[in-house]
């Protein structure tokens, strides 16, 4: 093997590997046209409600994903850290979690708790993308699934953008409903420290590092796909089955 060939397969340094992971932020869904429109105040109340209702399916799936990661993890110390993510979303006695905070966001934009909980507004595209993410976490190694959570690196920026622009752009939204975004500013930053540590320590060969970048890209694909589905249904007015019926026929959650 030539020196050039040997150099090509050498692993990146931890610093360069982390830089490459963080560079994936250029593909974060904050740059999606639907989110840009929300940021600029260009979305209608119906489009905001559609985003909140569909994103809720992702929110309730996060602790399921995290439980799957823990089920595959035999490292007690990792589980001690990771379990906090489940508590953050599910809450505990005397402490509201992220799911409850999102339900209050739904109420603030004019949705009922019932229509959020039965997922009647969840588009098939959103359901398929989120389910693919949960299934990945179940089947992958816990280190790979942990790596897929690294989109949290970019989350504080997107939450802060909503806190900065929504009160002025959407004054009809009750401000108490924005608490979820406040909470995630600190929670996501804490989680990133742990997730980055796991990824840098586990993915050490060039092939493994490239695998990690591909895993993170998969998660970015999931998040982008959620907004693609919303764009089709609520910007282009082409919801599923629109050519045969004007009624939402995609299935609800059976409770």
Short mmCIF file of C-alpha atoms in Angstrom, two decimals:
data_model
loop_
_atom_site.label_atom_id
_atom_site.label_comp_id
_atom_site.label_asym_id
_atom_site.label_seq_id
_atom_site.Cartn_x
_atom_site.Cartn_y
_atom_site.Cartn_z
CA UNK A 1 0.00 0.00 0.00
CA UNK A 2 1.37 3.42 -0.94
CA UNK A 3 1.84 6.19 1.62
CA UNK A 4 -1.01 8.10 -0.04
CA UNK A 5 -3.36 5.12 0.24
CA UNK A 6 -2.41 4.62 3.90
CA UNK A 7 -3.07 8.29 4.62
CA UNK A 8 -6.52 8.12 3.01
CA UNK A 9 -7.75 5.51 5.49
CA UNK A 10 -6.23 7.07 8.61
CA UNK A 11 -8.88 8.10 11.17
CA UNK A 12 -9.55 11.76 11.68
CA UNK A 13 -8.37 13.29 14.91
CA UNK A 14 -11.03 13.72 17.60
CA UNK A 15 -11.07 17.43 16.85
CA UNK A 16 -11.56 17.00 13.11
CA UNK A 17 -14.14 14.26 13.62
CA UNK A 18 -16.16 16.46 15.95
CA UNK A 19 -15.86 19.35 13.51
CA UNK A 20 -17.24 17.16 10.72
CA UNK A 21 -20.14 16.07 12.95
CA UNK A 22 -20.96 19.67 13.80
CA UNK A 23 -20.71 20.71 10.16
CA UNK A 24 -23.79 18.58 9.52
CA UNK A 25 -25.69 21.48 11.05
CA UNK A 26 -25.68 23.02 7.56
CA UNK A 27 -28.34 20.40 6.71
CA UNK A 28 -30.46 20.88 9.83
CA UNK A 29 -34.17 21.44 9.26
CA UNK A 30 -33.90 25.02 10.46
CA UNK A 31 -33.03 25.65 6.78
CA UNK A 32 -36.18 23.94 5.43
CA UNK A 33 -38.56 26.35 3.62
CA UNK A 34 -41.42 25.43 5.98
CA UNK A 35 -39.36 26.32 9.03
CA UNK A 36 -38.01 29.46 7.38
CA UNK A 37 -41.60 30.54 6.77
CA UNK A 38 -42.45 29.89 10.43
CA UNK A 39 -39.41 31.92 11.50
CA UNK A 40 -40.40 34.86 9.29
CA UNK A 41 -43.99 34.89 10.51
CA UNK A 42 -45.37 33.80 7.15
CA UNK A 43 -47.27 30.72 8.33
CA UNK A 44 -51.03 30.75 8.75
CA UNK A 45 -52.57 29.60 12.04
CA UNK A 46 -53.59 26.40 10.26
CA UNK A 47 -49.99 25.77 9.19
CA UNK A 48 -48.70 26.40 12.71
CA UNK A 49 -51.28 24.02 14.16
CA UNK A 50 -50.37 21.39 11.56
CA UNK A 51 -46.70 21.64 12.53
CA UNK A 52 -47.46 21.39 16.25
CA UNK A 53 -49.76 18.38 15.77
CA UNK A 54 -47.36 16.49 13.53
CA UNK A 55 -44.28 17.31 15.57
CA UNK A 56 -46.10 15.92 18.60
CA UNK A 57 -45.82 12.44 17.07
CA UNK A 58 -42.04 12.93 17.12
CA UNK A 59 -42.13 14.25 20.69
CA UNK A 60 -44.00 11.23 22.09
CA UNK A 61 -41.65 8.89 20.22
CA UNK A 62 -38.46 10.33 21.73
CA UNK A 63 -38.73 8.55 25.12
CA UNK A 64 -39.64 5.33 23.28
CA UNK A 65 -36.45 5.74 21.24
CA UNK A 66 -34.43 6.43 24.38
CA UNK A 67 -35.89 3.40 26.14
CA UNK A 68 -34.81 1.29 23.14
CA UNK A 69 -31.28 2.64 23.45
CA UNK A 70 -31.18 1.77 27.15
CA UNK A 71 -32.57 -1.71 26.47
CA UNK A 72 -29.56 -2.41 24.24
CA UNK A 73 -27.01 -0.86 26.60
CA UNK A 74 -25.20 -2.93 29.21
CA UNK A 75 -23.15 0.00 30.50
CA UNK A 76 -24.65 1.01 33.84
CA UNK A 77 -22.99 4.42 33.87
CA UNK A 78 -24.38 5.27 30.44
CA UNK A 79 -27.87 4.21 31.49
CA UNK A 80 -27.65 6.42 34.59
CA UNK A 81 -27.08 9.39 32.31
CA UNK A 82 -29.41 8.39 29.50
CA UNK A 83 -32.46 7.80 31.69
CA UNK A 84 -32.65 11.54 32.33
CA UNK A 85 -33.71 12.00 28.72
CA UNK A 86 -36.79 9.86 29.32
CA UNK A 87 -37.62 11.79 32.47
CA UNK A 88 -37.20 15.08 30.57
CA UNK A 89 -39.97 14.08 28.19
CA UNK A 90 -42.24 11.87 30.29
CA UNK A 91 -41.86 13.89 33.48
CA UNK A 92 -42.20 12.48 36.97
CA UNK A 93 -44.34 13.12 40.01
CA UNK A 94 -44.22 16.83 40.76
CA UNK A 95 -42.34 17.67 37.55
CA UNK A 96 -43.91 18.35 34.16
CA UNK A 97 -42.15 16.72 31.24
CA UNK A 98 -41.69 17.76 27.65
CA UNK A 99 -44.72 15.86 26.39
CA UNK A 100 -47.00 17.73 28.77
CA UNK A 101 -45.31 21.00 27.80
CA UNK A 102 -45.97 20.22 24.14
CA UNK A 103 -49.62 19.50 24.88
CA UNK A 104 -49.84 22.97 26.41
CA UNK A 105 -48.19 24.36 23.26
CA UNK A 106 -50.93 22.63 21.30
CA UNK A 107 -53.59 24.26 23.43
CA UNK A 108 -51.86 27.62 23.02
CA UNK A 109 -52.14 27.40 19.23
CA UNK A 110 -55.78 26.29 19.34
CA UNK A 111 -55.61 22.49 19.34
CA UNK A 112 -57.30 20.26 21.89
CA UNK A 113 -55.40 17.69 23.87
CA UNK A 114 -57.63 14.99 22.42
CA UNK A 115 -56.76 15.74 18.81
CA UNK A 116 -53.06 15.74 19.65
CA UNK A 117 -53.20 12.51 21.62
CA UNK A 118 -55.17 10.55 19.03
CA UNK A 119 -52.77 11.70 16.27
CA UNK A 120 -55.65 12.48 13.89
CA UNK A 121 -53.58 15.14 12.11
CA UNK A 122 -50.38 13.09 11.77
CA UNK A 123 -49.43 12.71 8.13
CA UNK A 124 -48.30 9.31 6.83
CA UNK A 125 -44.96 10.81 5.79
CA UNK A 126 -44.37 11.99 9.34
CA UNK A 127 -45.44 8.69 10.85
CA UNK A 128 -43.19 6.66 8.54
CA UNK A 129 -40.16 8.88 9.14
CA UNK A 130 -40.51 8.91 12.93
CA UNK A 131 -41.21 5.18 13.09
CA UNK A 132 -38.09 4.56 10.99
CA UNK A 133 -36.08 6.49 13.58
CA UNK A 134 -37.49 4.50 16.50
CA UNK A 135 -36.91 1.21 14.65
CA UNK A 136 -33.33 2.23 13.94
CA UNK A 137 -32.76 2.80 17.66
CA UNK A 138 -34.18 -0.64 18.43
CA UNK A 139 -32.01 -2.48 15.94
CA UNK A 140 -28.75 -0.53 16.01
CA UNK A 141 -26.07 -0.79 18.66
CA UNK A 142 -26.67 1.61 21.52
CA UNK A 143 -23.61 3.62 20.48
CA UNK A 144 -24.98 4.02 16.94
CA UNK A 145 -28.40 5.02 18.26
CA UNK A 146 -26.77 7.49 20.63
CA UNK A 147 -24.93 9.01 17.68
CA UNK A 148 -28.23 9.52 15.86
CA UNK A 149 -29.33 11.80 18.70
CA UNK A 150 -26.57 14.30 17.93
CA UNK A 151 -28.94 16.57 16.03
CA UNK A 152 -29.30 18.00 19.54
CA UNK A 153 -26.11 19.89 18.76
CA UNK A 154 -28.17 22.18 16.56
CA UNK A 155 -31.40 22.22 18.61
CA UNK A 156 -30.74 25.19 20.95
CA UNK A 157 -30.47 27.51 17.94
CA UNK A 158 -33.81 26.40 16.53
CA UNK A 159 -35.55 26.67 19.92
CA UNK A 160 -34.10 30.13 20.53
CA UNK A 161 -35.25 31.26 17.09
CA UNK A 162 -38.83 30.36 18.03
CA UNK A 163 -38.59 32.18 21.34
CA UNK A 164 -37.16 35.24 19.59
CA UNK A 165 -39.67 35.48 16.75
CA UNK A 166 -42.95 33.80 17.67
CA UNK A 167 -44.16 36.35 20.26
CA UNK A 168 -43.98 39.13 17.68
CA UNK A 169 -44.91 37.16 14.57
CA UNK A 170 -47.72 35.12 16.14
CA UNK A 171 -49.18 37.23 18.96
CA UNK A 172 -52.30 35.04 18.91
CA UNK A 173 -50.29 32.17 20.45
CA UNK A 174 -50.52 32.18 24.24
CA UNK A 175 -47.02 32.80 25.59
CA UNK A 176 -47.31 30.18 28.34
CA UNK A 177 -47.34 27.59 25.61
CA UNK A 178 -43.72 28.31 24.65
CA UNK A 179 -42.28 26.78 27.84
CA UNK A 180 -41.14 23.64 25.99
CA UNK A 181 -38.65 25.68 23.98
CA UNK A 182 -37.28 27.33 27.13
CA UNK A 183 -36.77 23.94 28.77
CA UNK A 184 -34.95 22.42 25.82
CA UNK A 185 -32.34 25.19 25.68
CA UNK A 186 -30.53 23.74 28.69
CA UNK A 187 -31.60 20.09 28.34
CA UNK A 188 -30.28 19.75 24.78
CA UNK A 189 -26.93 21.35 25.62
CA UNK A 190 -26.49 18.92 28.53
CA UNK A 191 -27.36 15.92 26.37
CA UNK A 192 -24.94 16.95 23.62
CA UNK A 193 -21.96 16.73 25.98
CA UNK A 194 -22.78 13.10 26.76
CA UNK A 195 -23.67 12.15 23.19
CA UNK A 196 -20.50 13.67 21.72
CA UNK A 197 -18.38 11.88 24.32
CA UNK A 198 -19.92 8.51 23.43
CA UNK A 199 -19.49 9.10 19.69
CA UNK A 200 -15.89 10.29 19.85
CA UNK A 201 -14.87 7.39 22.10
CA UNK A 202 -16.67 4.65 20.16
CA UNK A 203 -16.18 5.58 16.49
CA UNK A 204 -12.39 5.57 16.22
CA UNK A 205 -11.46 4.12 12.80
CA UNK A 206 -12.07 6.05 9.58
CA UNK A 207 -14.75 3.56 8.54
CA UNK A 208 -16.49 3.93 11.90
CA UNK A 209 -16.26 7.73 11.76
CA UNK A 210 -17.79 7.76 8.29
CA UNK A 211 -20.50 5.43 9.58
CA UNK A 212 -21.24 7.93 12.36
CA UNK A 213 -21.57 10.76 9.85
CA UNK A 214 -23.96 8.62 7.82
CA UNK A 215 -26.04 7.85 10.92
CA UNK A 216 -26.28 11.55 11.74
CA UNK A 217 -27.30 12.21 8.14
CA UNK A 218 -30.07 9.61 8.52
CA UNK A 219 -31.44 11.56 11.48
CA UNK A 220 -31.25 14.78 9.51
CA UNK A 221 -33.17 12.99 6.72
CA UNK A 222 -35.89 12.11 9.24
CA UNK A 223 -36.31 15.67 10.46
CA UNK A 224 -36.27 17.13 6.94
CA UNK A 225 -38.86 14.58 5.80
CA UNK A 226 -41.28 15.72 8.50
CA UNK A 227 -41.33 19.20 6.99
CA UNK A 228 -41.49 17.86 3.43
CA UNK A 229 -44.75 16.12 4.37
CA UNK A 230 -46.09 19.30 5.93
CA UNK A 231 -45.13 21.31 2.85
CA UNK A 232 -47.03 18.97 0.56
CA UNK A 233 -50.15 18.92 2.71
CA UNK A 234 -50.30 22.45 4.07
CA UNK A 235 -48.41 24.66 1.60
CA UNK A 236 -49.08 22.96 -1.74
CA UNK A 237 -52.52 21.71 -0.60
CA UNK A 238 -51.71 18.16 -1.63
CA UNK A 239 -52.46 16.06 1.45
CA UNK A 240 -52.52 12.26 1.13
CA UNK A 241 -55.39 10.98 -1.02
CA UNK A 242 -56.34 14.51 -2.08
CA UNK A 243 -57.11 13.26 -5.58
CA UNK A 244 -59.89 10.97 -4.34
CA UNK A 245 -61.26 12.62 -1.19
CA UNK A 246 -61.17 15.91 0.67
CA UNK A 247 -61.37 14.11 4.04
CA UNK A 248 -58.28 13.11 6.07
CA UNK A 249 -58.35 9.33 5.76
CA UNK A 250 -54.98 8.40 7.27
CA UNK A 251 -55.36 6.44 10.46
CA UNK A 252 -55.59 7.69 14.01
CA UNK A 253 -54.01 6.21 17.06
CA UNK A 254 -56.26 3.54 18.59
CA UNK A 255 -56.74 4.32 22.29
#
